[in-house]
Amino acid sequence: MSKLNTNSNAYIFIYSTVLVVIVAFLLAFIFQILKPLQDENVELDRQKQVLYSLNIRNLDGQEAKAKYEEVVKEENDINGRKVYQCDVDGEQVLVASLKGMGLWGGISGYLALKGDGTVYGAYFNHESETAGLGAEIKDSQSWQEKFIGKRIFGDDGSVVLSVVKNVTDPSTQVDCVTGATLTSNGVDAMLKECLSGLPALNAQSNIIVNY
């Protein structure tokens, strides 16, 4: 019986191929095992972000799930946009999902609206912004709270809620994040784009916002 030549090209090729197949199989197996947990974590993160926009924070996983089921009465997916009908301590609040572009990547968030067309609460997120600067749209709760009480729509139905460098109308404008003008501009553009179709969404989902 001839001895196996472990230095031959054929042996190296076969060995590498078998090893790659085994590793790929193991990775696929682990991915399938972990996917339900990953999906659950993604869903929990989404629920927490909706709650953050309703000024409900500092809840652990189980508390957040229970609170979400309590306050979110209906979810609607209209024209590719998520809207949520909520009841917070007897007050009807509409939460609209937001998505746009920041300086280095995507930004997103949720804006909660009261029936009078003012902001109930806000939460913003980002994929990759500079820590201490653009990342403040997510990390600074105090900045997010600046949106509370701002008027969203003008008399003609246009979106007047804005993020600006110099505030001239405190009823509709929020100071941009210091040192992050471009990210702040991205938030402003996201608000304009995502909220401009809100009256149409209201008509389709039986949600009434008096702006």
CSV table of N, CA, C and O in Angstrom, one decimal, residues 41-90:
chain,number,residue,atom,x,y,z
A,41,ASN,N,-34.3,39.3,19.8
A,41,ASN,CA,-33.6,40.5,20.3
A,41,ASN,C,-33.9,41.7,19.4
A,41,ASN,O,-34.0,42.8,19.9
A,42,VAL,N,-33.9,41.5,18.1
A,42,VAL,CA,-34.2,42.6,17.2
A,42,VAL,C,-35.6,43.1,17.4
A,42,VAL,O,-35.8,44.3,17.5
A,43,GLU,N,-36.6,42.2,17.6
A,43,GLU,CA,-38.0,42.6,17.9
A,43,GLU,C,-38.1,43.4,19.2
A,43,GLU,O,-38.8,44.4,19.3
A,44,LEU,N,-37.4,42.9,20.2
A,44,LEU,CA,-37.4,43.6,21.5
A,44,LEU,C,-36.8,45.0,21.4
A,44,LEU,O,-37.3,45.9,22.0
A,45,ASP,N,-35.7,45.1,20.6
A,45,ASP,CA,-35.1,46.4,20.5
A,45,ASP,C,-36.1,47.4,19.8
A,45,ASP,O,-36.2,48.6,20.2
A,46,ARG,N,-36.8,46.9,18.8
A,46,ARG,CA,-37.8,47.7,18.1
A,46,ARG,C,-38.9,48.2,19.1
A,46,ARG,O,-39.3,49.3,19.1
A,47,GLN,N,-39.4,47.2,19.9
A,47,GLN,CA,-40.4,47.6,20.9
A,47,GLN,C,-39.9,48.6,21.9
A,47,GLN,O,-40.7,49.5,22.2
A,48,LYS,N,-38.7,48.5,22.3
A,48,LYS,CA,-38.1,49.4,23.3
A,48,LYS,C,-38.0,50.8,22.6
A,48,LYS,O,-38.3,51.8,23.3
A,49,GLN,N,-37.6,50.9,21.4
A,49,GLN,CA,-37.5,52.2,20.7
A,49,GLN,C,-38.9,52.9,20.6
A,49,GLN,O,-39.0,54.1,20.7
A,50,VAL,N,-39.9,52.1,20.3
A,50,VAL,CA,-41.3,52.7,20.3
A,50,VAL,C,-41.6,53.2,21.6
A,50,VAL,O,-42.2,54.3,21.8
A,51,LEU,N,-41.3,52.4,22.7
A,51,LEU,CA,-41.6,52.9,24.0
A,51,LEU,C,-40.8,54.1,24.4
A,51,LEU,O,-41.3,55.0,25.1
A,52,TYR,N,-39.5,54.2,23.9
A,52,TYR,CA,-38.7,55.4,24.2
A,52,TYR,C,-39.4,56.6,23.7
A,52,TYR,O,-39.3,57.7,24.3
A,53,SER,N,-40.0,56.5,22.5
A,53,SER,CA,-40.6,57.6,21.8
A,53,SER,C,-41.9,58.1,22.6
A,53,SER,O,-42.3,59.2,22.5
A,54,LEU,N,-42.4,57.1,23.5
A,54,LEU,CA,-43.5,57.4,24.3
A,54,LEU,C,-43.1,57.8,25.7
A,54,LEU,O,-43.9,57.9,26.7
A,55,ASN,N,-41.7,58.1,25.8
A,55,ASN,CA,-41.2,58.5,27.1
A,55,ASN,C,-41.3,57.5,28.2
A,55,ASN,O,-41.4,57.7,29.4
A,56,ILE,N,-41.2,56.2,27.7
A,56,ILE,CA,-41.2,55.1,28.6
A,56,ILE,C,-39.9,54.4,28.5
A,56,ILE,O,-39.6,53.8,27.5
A,57,ARG,N,-39.0,54.5,29.5
A,57,ARG,CA,-37.6,54.0,29.4
A,57,ARG,C,-37.3,53.2,30.7
A,57,ARG,O,-38.1,53.0,31.6
A,58,ASN,N,-36.0,52.7,30.7
A,58,ASN,CA,-35.5,52.0,31.8
A,58,ASN,C,-36.3,50.8,32.2
A,58,ASN,O,-36.5,50.5,33.4
A,59,LEU,N,-36.7,50.0,31.2
A,59,LEU,CA,-37.4,48.8,31.5
A,59,LEU,C,-36.5,47.6,31.0
A,59,LEU,O,-35.8,47.7,30.0
A,60,ASP,N,-36.5,46.5,31.7
A,60,ASP,CA,-35.8,45.3,31.3
A,60,ASP,C,-36.6,44.6,30.2
A,60,ASP,O,-37.7,45.1,29.8
A,61,GLY,N,-36.1,43.5,29.7
A,61,GLY,CA,-36.7,42.9,28.5
A,61,GLY,C,-38.2,42.5,28.8
A,61,GLY,O,-39.1,42.8,28.0
A,62,GLN,N,-38.4,41.8,29.9
A,62,GLN,CA,-39.8,41.3,30.1
A,62,GLN,C,-40.7,42.5,30.5
A,62,GLN,O,-41.9,42.5,30.0
A,63,GLU,N,-40.2,43.5,31.2
A,63,GLU,CA,-41.0,44.7,31.5
A,63,GLU,C,-41.4,45.4,30.2
A,63,GLU,O,-42.5,45.9,30.0
A,64,ALA,N,-40.4,45.5,29.3
A,64,ALA,CA,-40.7,46.2,28.0
A,64,ALA,C,-41.7,45.5,27.2
A,64,ALA,O,-42.6,46.1,26.6
A,65,LYS,N,-41.6,44.2,27.1
A,65,LYS,CA,-42.6,43.4,26.3
A,65,LYS,C,-44.0,43.6,26.9
A,65,LYS,O,-44.9,43.8,26.1
A,66,ALA,N,-44.1,43.5,28.2
A,66,ALA,CA,-45.4,43.7,28.8
A,66,ALA,C,-46.0,45.1,28.6
A,66,ALA,O,-47.2,45.3,28.3
A,67,LYS,N,-45.1,46.1,28.7
A,67,LYS,CA,-45.6,47.5,28.6
A,67,LYS,C,-45.9,47.7,27.1
A,67,LYS,O,-46.9,48.4,26.9
A,68,TYR,N,-45.2,47.2,26.2
A,68,TYR,CA,-45.5,47.4,24.8
A,68,TYR,C,-46.9,46.8,24.5
A,68,TYR,O,-47.7,47.4,23.8
A,69,GLU,N,-47.1,45.6,24.9
A,69,GLU,CA,-48.5,45.0,24.7
A,69,GLU,C,-49.6,45.8,25.4
A,69,GLU,O,-50.7,45.8,24.9
A,70,GLU,N,-49.2,46.5,26.4
A,70,GLU,CA,-50.3,47.3,27.1
A,70,GLU,C,-50.6,48.5,26.4
A,70,GLU,O,-51.8,48.9,26.3
A,71,VAL,N,-49.6,49.2,25.9
A,71,VAL,CA,-49.9,50.6,25.3
A,71,VAL,C,-50.1,50.6,23.8
A,71,VAL,O,-50.8,51.4,23.3
A,72,VAL,N,-49.5,49.6,23.1
A,72,VAL,CA,-49.6,49.6,21.6
A,72,VAL,C,-50.9,48.8,21.3
A,72,VAL,O,-50.9,47.6,21.5
A,73,LYS,N,-51.9,49.5,20.8
A,73,LYS,CA,-53.2,48.9,20.5
A,73,LYS,C,-53.3,48.3,19.1
A,73,LYS,O,-54.0,47.4,18.8
A,74,GLU,N,-52.5,49.0,18.1
A,74,GLU,CA,-52.6,48.5,16.8
A,74,GLU,C,-51.4,48.9,16.0
A,74,GLU,O,-50.9,50.0,16.2
A,75,GLU,N,-50.9,48.0,15.1
A,75,GLU,CA,-49.8,48.3,14.3
A,75,GLU,C,-50.2,48.3,12.8
A,75,GLU,O,-51.0,47.4,12.4
A,76,ASN,N,-49.8,49.3,12.1
A,76,ASN,CA,-50.2,49.4,10.7
A,76,ASN,C,-49.0,49.5,9.8
A,76,ASN,O,-48.1,50.3,10.2
A,77,ASP,N,-48.9,48.8,8.7
A,77,ASP,CA,-47.9,49.0,7.7
A,77,ASP,C,-48.5,49.5,6.5
A,77,ASP,O,-49.1,48.8,5.7
A,78,ILE,N,-48.3,50.8,6.3
A,78,ILE,CA,-49.0,51.5,5.2
A,78,ILE,C,-47.9,52.2,4.3
A,78,ILE,O,-47.1,53.0,4.8
A,79,ASN,N,-47.9,51.8,3.0
A,79,ASN,CA,-47.0,52.4,2.1
A,79,ASN,C,-45.5,52.2,2.6
A,79,ASN,O,-44.7,53.1,2.4
A,80,GLY,N,-45.3,51.0,3.2
A,80,GLY,CA,-43.9,50.7,3.6
A,80,GLY,C,-43.5,51.4,4.9
A,80,GLY,O,-42.4,51.3,5.3
A,81,ARG,N,-44.5,52.0,5.6
A,81,ARG,CA,-44.1,52.8,6.8
A,81,ARG,C,-44.9,52.2,8.0
A,81,ARG,O,-46.1,52.0,7.9
A,82,LYS,N,-44.3,52.0,9.1
A,82,LYS,CA,-44.9,51.5,10.3
A,82,LYS,C,-45.5,52.7,11.1
A,82,LYS,O,-44.9,53.7,11.3
A,83,VAL,N,-46.8,52.6,11.5
A,83,VAL,CA,-47.4,53.5,12.4
A,83,VAL,C,-48.1,52.7,13.5
A,83,VAL,O,-48.6,51.6,13.2
A,84,TYR,N,-48.1,53.3,14.7
A,84,TYR,CA,-48.6,52.5,15.8
A,84,TYR,C,-49.7,53.4,16.6
A,84,TYR,O,-49.4,54.6,16.9
A,85,GLN,N,-50.8,52.8,16.8
A,85,GLN,CA,-51.8,53.5,17.6
A,85,GLN,C,-51.7,53.1,19.0
A,85,GLN,O,-51.7,51.9,19.4
A,86,CYS,N,-51.5,54.0,19.9
A,86,CYS,CA,-51.1,53.8,21.3
A,86,CYS,C,-52.1,54.4,22.2
A,86,CYS,O,-52.7,55.5,21.9
A,87,ASP,N,-52.2,53.9,23.4
A,87,ASP,CA,-52.9,54.4,24.5
A,87,ASP,C,-52.0,54.5,25.7
A,87,ASP,O,-51.7,53.5,26.3
A,88,VAL,N,-51.6,55.7,26.1
A,88,VAL,CA,-50.7,55.9,27.2
A,88,VAL,C,-51.5,56.6,28.3
A,88,VAL,O,-51.8,57.8,28.2
A,89,ASP,N,-51.8,55.9,29.4
A,89,ASP,CA,-52.6,56.4,30.5
A,89,ASP,C,-53.9,57.1,30.0
A,89,ASP,O,-54.2,58.2,30.5
A,90,GLY,N,-54.6,56.5,29.1
A,90,GLY,CA,-55.8,57.1,28.6
A,90,GLY,C,-55.7,58.1,27.5
A,90,GLY,O,-56.7,58.5,26.9
